[in-house]
Coordinates of C-alpha atoms in Angstrom, one line a residue:
X1 CA -112.4 103.7 83.9
X2 CA -108.9 104.9 84.8
X3 CA -107.1 107.6 82.8
X4 CA -103.5 108.1 82.2
X5 CA -103.3 111.6 83.1
X6 CA -103.8 113.2 86.3
X7 CA -107.6 113.8 86.3
X8 CA -110.0 110.9 85.9
X9 CA -112.6 111.9 83.4
X10 CA -114.9 109.2 81.5
X11 CA -114.0 108.4 77.9
X12 CA -117.1 109.4 75.4
X13 CA -117.6 106.4 73.6
X14 CA -119.4 108.6 70.6
X15 CA -119.4 112.0 69.6
X16 CA -123.0 112.5 71.2
X17 CA -121.2 111.4 74.4
X18 CA -119.1 114.8 74.4
X19 CA -120.9 117.4 76.7
X20 CA -120.3 121.1 77.6
X21 CA -119.8 119.7 80.9
X22 CA -117.2 117.3 80.1
X23 CA -115.2 119.8 77.8
X24 CA -115.3 122.2 80.5
X25 CA -113.5 119.3 83.0
X26 CA -111.2 118.7 80.3
X27 CA -110.2 122.3 79.9
X28 CA -110.6 123.4 83.4
X29 CA -112.7 126.2 82.1
X30 CA -116.3 127.4 82.5
X31 CA -117.4 125.9 79.1
X32 CA -121.2 127.1 78.6
X33 CA -121.9 125.5 75.1
X34 CA -120.6 123.6 72.6
X35 CA -121.1 122.6 68.8
X36 CA -119.5 119.3 67.3
X37 CA -119.2 118.5 63.4
X38 CA -117.3 115.2 62.4
X39 CA -114.1 115.7 60.3
X40 CA -114.9 114.3 56.7
X41 CA -115.8 110.7 56.7
X42 CA -113.2 108.3 56.0
X43 CA -110.3 111.0 56.8
X44 CA -108.4 108.2 58.5
X45 CA -108.8 104.3 59.2
X46 CA -108.4 103.9 62.9
X47 CA -110.1 107.1 64.2
X48 CA -113.0 109.1 64.8
X49 CA -112.6 112.5 64.6
X50 CA -114.9 115.6 65.6
X51 CA -114.2 119.5 65.8
X52 CA -115.9 120.9 68.9
X53 CA -116.6 124.7 69.1
X54 CA -116.7 126.1 72.2
X55 CA -118.2 128.9 74.1
X56 CA -117.5 129.9 77.6
X57 CA -119.8 131.5 80.1
X58 CA -117.2 134.2 81.0
X59 CA -114.2 135.5 79.5
X60 CA -111.4 133.4 79.2
X61 CA -108.0 132.7 77.0
X62 CA -109.6 129.2 76.2
X63 CA -109.6 127.6 72.8
X64 CA -112.3 128.3 70.7
X65 CA -112.2 125.1 69.2
X66 CA -110.8 121.4 69.7
X67 CA -110.3 118.2 68.0
X68 CA -111.8 115.1 70.1
X69 CA -110.2 112.0 68.6
X70 CA -111.8 108.4 69.5
X71 CA -111.1 105.2 68.2
X72 CA -112.7 103.6 65.0
X73 CA -116.0 101.5 65.8
X74 CA -115.4 99.3 62.7
X75 CA -114.9 95.9 64.7
X76 CA -111.5 94.7 62.5
X77 CA -110.1 98.0 63.3
X78 CA -110.6 97.9 67.0
X79 CA -109.5 94.2 66.8
X80 CA -106.1 95.4 65.1
X81 CA -106.1 98.6 67.6
X82 CA -106.0 96.8 70.6
X83 CA -103.8 94.2 69.7
X84 CA -101.1 96.6 68.5
X85 CA -102.0 99.0 71.5
X86 CA -102.4 102.1 69.2
X87 CA -104.6 104.0 71.0
X88 CA -102.5 103.7 74.3
X89 CA -99.3 104.2 72.9
X90 CA -100.6 107.5 71.3
X91 CA -102.1 108.5 74.6
X92 CA -98.9 108.1 76.2
X93 CA -97.0 109.6 73.6
X94 CA -98.6 113.2 74.3
X95 CA -98.5 112.4 78.5
X96 CA -95.0 111.4 78.4
X97 CA -92.8 112.1 75.1
X98 CA -94.0 114.7 72.7
X99 CA -92.9 117.9 74.8
X100 CA -89.5 116.5 74.5
X101 CA -89.2 116.2 70.7
X102 CA -87.6 118.8 68.4
X103 CA -90.5 119.1 66.2
X104 CA -93.8 120.4 66.3
X105 CA -96.9 118.2 67.3
X106 CA -100.6 119.1 68.6
X107 CA -100.9 120.5 72.0
X108 CA -102.7 117.6 73.9
X109 CA -105.2 119.2 76.5
X110 CA -106.4 115.5 77.7
X111 CA -105.6 111.9 77.4
X112 CA -107.4 109.3 79.1
X113 CA -109.4 105.9 78.8
X114 CA -109.7 102.5 79.8
X115 CA -106.5 100.5 80.1
X116 CA -108.2 97.4 80.7
X117 CA -110.0 97.6 77.1
X118 CA -107.0 99.5 75.3
X119 CA -109.7 102.3 74.4
X120 CA -108.5 105.8 74.8
X121 CA -109.2 109.2 73.4
X122 CA -107.7 112.4 72.9
X123 CA -108.4 116.2 72.9
X124 CA -106.4 118.3 70.7
X125 CA -105.3 121.4 69.4
X126 CA -107.6 122.3 65.9
X127 CA -105.1 122.4 63.6
X128 CA -108.0 123.6 60.9
X129 CA -106.4 127.0 59.8
X130 CA -102.9 125.3 58.4
X131 CA -102.8 123.3 55.3
X132 CA -103.6 119.7 55.0
X133 CA -103.1 118.1 51.9
X134 CA -105.9 115.6 50.4
X135 CA -103.6 112.3 50.5
X136 CA -105.5 111.2 47.2
X137 CA -104.0 113.9 45.6
X138 CA -100.6 113.9 47.4
X139 CA -98.1 116.3 48.4
X140 CA -96.6 118.8 46.5
X141 CA -92.8 119.5 46.0
X142 CA -92.6 122.1 48.8
X143 CA -94.7 119.7 51.0
X144 CA -92.6 116.4 50.3
X145 CA -89.1 118.7 50.9
X146 CA -90.6 119.9 54.3
X147 CA -91.7 116.6 55.4
X148 CA -88.4 114.7 54.6
X149 CA -86.7 117.7 56.5
X150 CA -89.0 117.0 59.5
X151 CA -88.5 113.1 59.4
X152 CA -84.5 113.7 59.1
X153 CA -84.8 116.4 61.9
X154 CA -86.6 114.1 64.2
X155 CA -85.0 110.5 63.4
X156 CA -81.2 112.1 63.6
X157 CA -82.2 113.9 67.3
X158 CA -83.4 110.1 68.7
X159 CA -80.9 108.0 66.7
X160 CA -79.5 105.3 68.8
X161 CA -80.9 106.5 72.0
X162 CA -83.1 109.7 72.7
X163 CA -85.9 110.3 74.7
X164 CA -88.0 107.3 72.9
X165 CA -85.2 104.8 74.2
X166 CA -86.3 105.7 77.9
X167 CA -90.0 105.0 77.5
X168 CA -90.7 101.6 78.7
X169 CA -94.2 101.5 77.2
X170 CA -92.5 102.4 73.6
X171 CA -92.3 99.0 71.5
X172 CA -89.1 98.2 69.8
X173 CA -90.3 97.0 66.5
X174 CA -87.5 94.5 66.1
X175 CA -88.4 92.7 69.1
X176 CA -91.7 93.4 70.4
X177 CA -93.9 90.3 70.2
X178 CA -96.7 92.6 68.4
X179 CA -94.3 93.2 65.5
X180 CA -93.2 89.6 65.3
X181 CA -97.4 88.9 64.6
X182 CA -97.1 91.3 61.8
X183 CA -95.9 88.3 59.3
X184 CA -98.7 85.8 60.2
X185 CA -101.2 88.6 60.2
X186 CA -100.2 89.5 56.5
X187 CA -100.3 85.7 55.7
X188 CA -103.8 85.6 57.1
X189 CA -105.2 88.8 55.2
X190 CA -103.6 88.6 51.8
X191 CA -106.3 86.7 50.5
X192 CA -108.7 89.6 51.4
X193 CA -106.3 92.0 50.3
X194 CA -105.8 90.3 46.7
X195 CA -109.7 89.7 46.3
X196 CA -110.1 93.4 47.2
X197 CA -106.9 95.6 45.4
X198 CA -105.1 92.5 43.6
X199 CA -106.6 93.5 40.1
X200 CA -105.3 96.8 40.2
X201 CA -101.8 95.9 40.9
X202 CA -98.7 95.0 38.7
X203 CA -98.9 90.9 38.6
X204 CA -95.0 90.8 39.1
X205 CA -94.6 92.8 42.2
X206 CA -97.8 91.0 43.4
X207 CA -95.9 87.9 43.0
X208 CA -92.3 89.5 44.3
X209 CA -94.5 90.4 48.0
X210 CA -96.1 87.2 48.1
X211 CA -92.9 85.1 48.1
X212 CA -91.5 87.8 50.4
X213 CA -94.0 87.0 53.2
X214 CA -92.3 84.4 54.5
X215 CA -89.2 86.6 55.2
X216 CA -91.2 89.8 56.3
X217 CA -90.2 89.2 59.9
X218 CA -86.2 88.9 59.3
X219 CA -86.5 92.1 57.0
X220 CA -88.4 94.1 59.6
X221 CA -85.8 93.3 62.3
X222 CA -82.8 94.2 59.9
X223 CA -80.8 96.6 61.6
X224 CA -79.9 99.2 58.6
X225 CA -79.4 102.1 60.8
X226 CA -79.3 103.0 64.5
X227 CA -82.7 102.9 65.5
X228 CA -84.6 105.9 66.3
X229 CA -88.1 107.1 67.3
X230 CA -90.4 106.1 64.3
X231 CA -93.9 107.7 63.6
X232 CA -95.1 104.5 61.5
X233 CA -97.8 106.0 59.8
X234 CA -95.8 108.9 58.5
X235 CA -98.4 109.9 55.6
X236 CA -99.7 113.4 54.3
X237 CA -103.2 112.9 56.0
X238 CA -101.6 113.4 59.2
X239 CA -99.4 116.2 58.2
X240 CA -100.8 119.9 58.5
X241 CA -98.3 122.5 57.1
X242 CA -97.7 126.1 58.4
X243 CA -95.7 127.5 55.8
X244 CA -92.6 125.5 55.6
X245 CA -93.2 124.1 59.0
X246 CA -94.8 120.5 59.6
X247 CA -97.2 119.4 62.3
X248 CA -97.3 115.8 62.5
X249 CA -100.5 114.0 64.0
X250 CA -101.7 110.4 64.7
X251 CA -99.2 109.1 66.8
X252 CA -101.0 105.8 67.2
X253 CA -98.2 103.4 65.7
X254 CA -95.3 105.3 67.3
X255 CA -92.3 102.9 67.9
X256 CA -88.5 102.6 68.3
X257 CA -87.0 101.4 64.9
X258 CA -86.0 101.9 61.2
X259 CA -86.5 105.8 60.2
X260 CA -86.3 104.4 57.0
X261 CA -89.7 102.8 56.8
X262 CA -91.0 106.3 57.6
X263 CA -89.4 107.8 54.7
X264 CA -90.6 104.9 52.3
X265 CA -93.7 104.7 53.8
X266 CA -94.2 108.7 53.3
X267 CA -92.7 108.5 49.5
X268 CA -94.7 105.5 48.0
X269 CA -98.2 106.6 50.2
X270 CA -98.1 110.0 49.9
X271 CA -96.4 111.2 46.7
X272 CA -98.2 110.7 43.2
X273 CA -96.2 108.1 41.3
X274 CA -94.9 110.6 38.8
X275 CA -93.7 113.3 41.7
X276 CA -92.3 110.2 43.6
X277 CA -90.5 109.2 40.5
X278 CA -89.3 113.0 40.2
X279 CA -88.5 113.5 43.4
X280 CA -87.2 110.4 44.5
X281 CA -83.4 110.3 44.7
X282 CA -83.6 113.7 46.0
X283 CA -85.6 113.4 48.9
X284 CA -83.5 110.1 49.8
X285 CA -80.6 112.2 49.5
X286 CA -82.2 115.2 51.3
X287 CA -82.9 112.6 54.6
X288 CA -79.6 111.5 54.5
X289 CA -77.8 114.7 54.9
X290 CA -80.1 115.6 57.5
X291 CA -79.2 112.6 59.4
X292 CA -75.2 112.8 58.7
X293 CA -75.9 116.7 60.0
X294 CA -77.3 115.3 63.1
X295 CA -74.3 113.1 63.8
X296 CA -75.7 109.7 62.7
X297 CA -73.3 107.6 61.1
X298 CA -74.7 106.8 57.3
X299 CA -73.2 105.2 54.4
X300 CA -72.3 106.9 51.1
X301 CA -75.3 108.0 48.8
X302 CA -75.7 105.0 46.6
X303 CA -75.2 102.5 49.3
X304 CA -77.8 104.7 51.1
X305 CA -80.4 104.3 48.5
X306 CA -79.5 100.6 48.5
X307 CA -81.1 100.6 51.8
X308 CA -83.9 102.6 51.0
X309 CA -85.0 100.0 48.6
X310 CA -84.4 97.2 50.5
X311 CA -86.9 99.0 53.3
X312 CA -89.5 99.5 50.4
X313 CA -89.6 95.7 50.0
X314 CA -91.1 95.0 53.8
X315 CA -92.7 98.5 54.1
X316 CA -94.8 97.2 50.7
X317 CA -95.8 94.2 52.5
X318 CA -96.7 96.1 56.0
X319 CA -98.9 98.6 53.8
X320 CA -100.6 95.2 52.5
X321 CA -101.2 93.6 55.8
X322 CA -103.0 97.4 57.0
X323 CA -105.0 97.8 53.9
X324 CA -106.0 94.1 53.8
X325 CA -107.6 94.9 57.6
X326 CA -110.2 97.3 56.1
X327 CA -113.7 97.1 55.5
X328 CA -114.1 98.4 52.4
X329 CA -118.2 99.0 53.1
X330 CA -117.5 101.6 55.5
X331 CA -117.3 104.4 53.5
X332 CA -115.9 105.3 49.7
X333 CA -113.1 107.8 50.8
X334 CA -111.7 105.2 52.9
X335 CA -112.0 102.5 50.0
X336 CA -110.7 104.7 47.5
X337 CA -107.7 106.1 49.5
X338 CA -106.8 102.2 50.1
X339 CA -106.9 101.5 46.5
X340 CA -104.8 104.3 45.7
X341 CA -102.1 103.7 48.3
X342 CA -102.0 99.7 47.5
X343 CA -101.2 101.1 43.6
X344 CA -98.8 103.5 44.7
X345 CA -96.9 101.2 47.2
X346 CA -97.0 98.1 44.7
X347 CA -95.7 100.7 41.6
X348 CA -92.8 102.1 43.8
X349 CA -91.5 98.3 44.9
X350 CA -91.9 97.7 40.9
X351 CA -89.9 100.9 40.2
X352 CA -87.5 99.7 42.9
X353 CA -86.9 96.5 42.0
X354 CA -87.3 95.5 45.6
X355 CA -87.4 91.3 45.0
X356 CA -83.7 91.6 44.7
X357 CA -83.7 91.8 48.6
X358 CA -85.9 89.2 49.4
X359 CA -84.6 86.8 52.1
X360 CA -85.3 83.1 52.1
X361 CA -88.3 82.3 54.1

């Protein structure tokens, strides 16, 4: 096993593999005992999380608890994570990039794993004292505004270059082979997606998204704004709120691409439908203003909203591809969240009349 960091430590494969001795080596502190508990089953799709309470053999200023993040053990999720290098990207994000960014991310105590298998794990700051909204409920107005400001600040700072552009491990969504493979993947899982979720979605929008599949790659490659650092899974389950401050975790899908994808993914996936409909114009304008204040060349408000609507077309397709990979038998919370996200995305696509932007396949 070869770590990404400076210290070669074995990667736990299961929660039971996390020991006081191992965590003591991670923290470089005299850990005398630990107590681990799984974070709510189904809180995420691609990872397993455990909060580990830590006891020390002598007085020290070490953390009293940490979060250990391991990859999912769902076979479909493992295959997807390895293909998209999700766990390697997140480990490298914390090692190489997080400390350069003008936004708050969790402290990372250790990142390591197995490059040959693409399996990596993390030991992160425990943020449980902060507010983490339930995505099934959705973000409230204040949280939606704070998250939008967070996106605008990051995307403006990294627009057209920035630290992310210098990372050779960071994929460019417009050209990287893994992103060019999203279209055939969506074609493959579309029947499964419809079988699991299709009967709960607006039929006319299902037809629009299905017809747009042949042009998914072309839509995804469209350079609507200068490329920037994109979180790519920016949803409220991955956000912790410290008043108006936002701490964002789950950087598995970080890439260099279109910031509007993060905005569309958040507004459609993390707001209840009525909340999105009410706040959407304000939040899109707020995001545009943050970009403009950061020096990003942006079109006028009406034209910018058109770009947002266009982005929602392929964002809904990508959401369908991701949701079509899930094993609905793993746990009910993940299945319920998948159903709710599908309803929200396809309703947003209908509200925004995204069929107008479908390109010839």
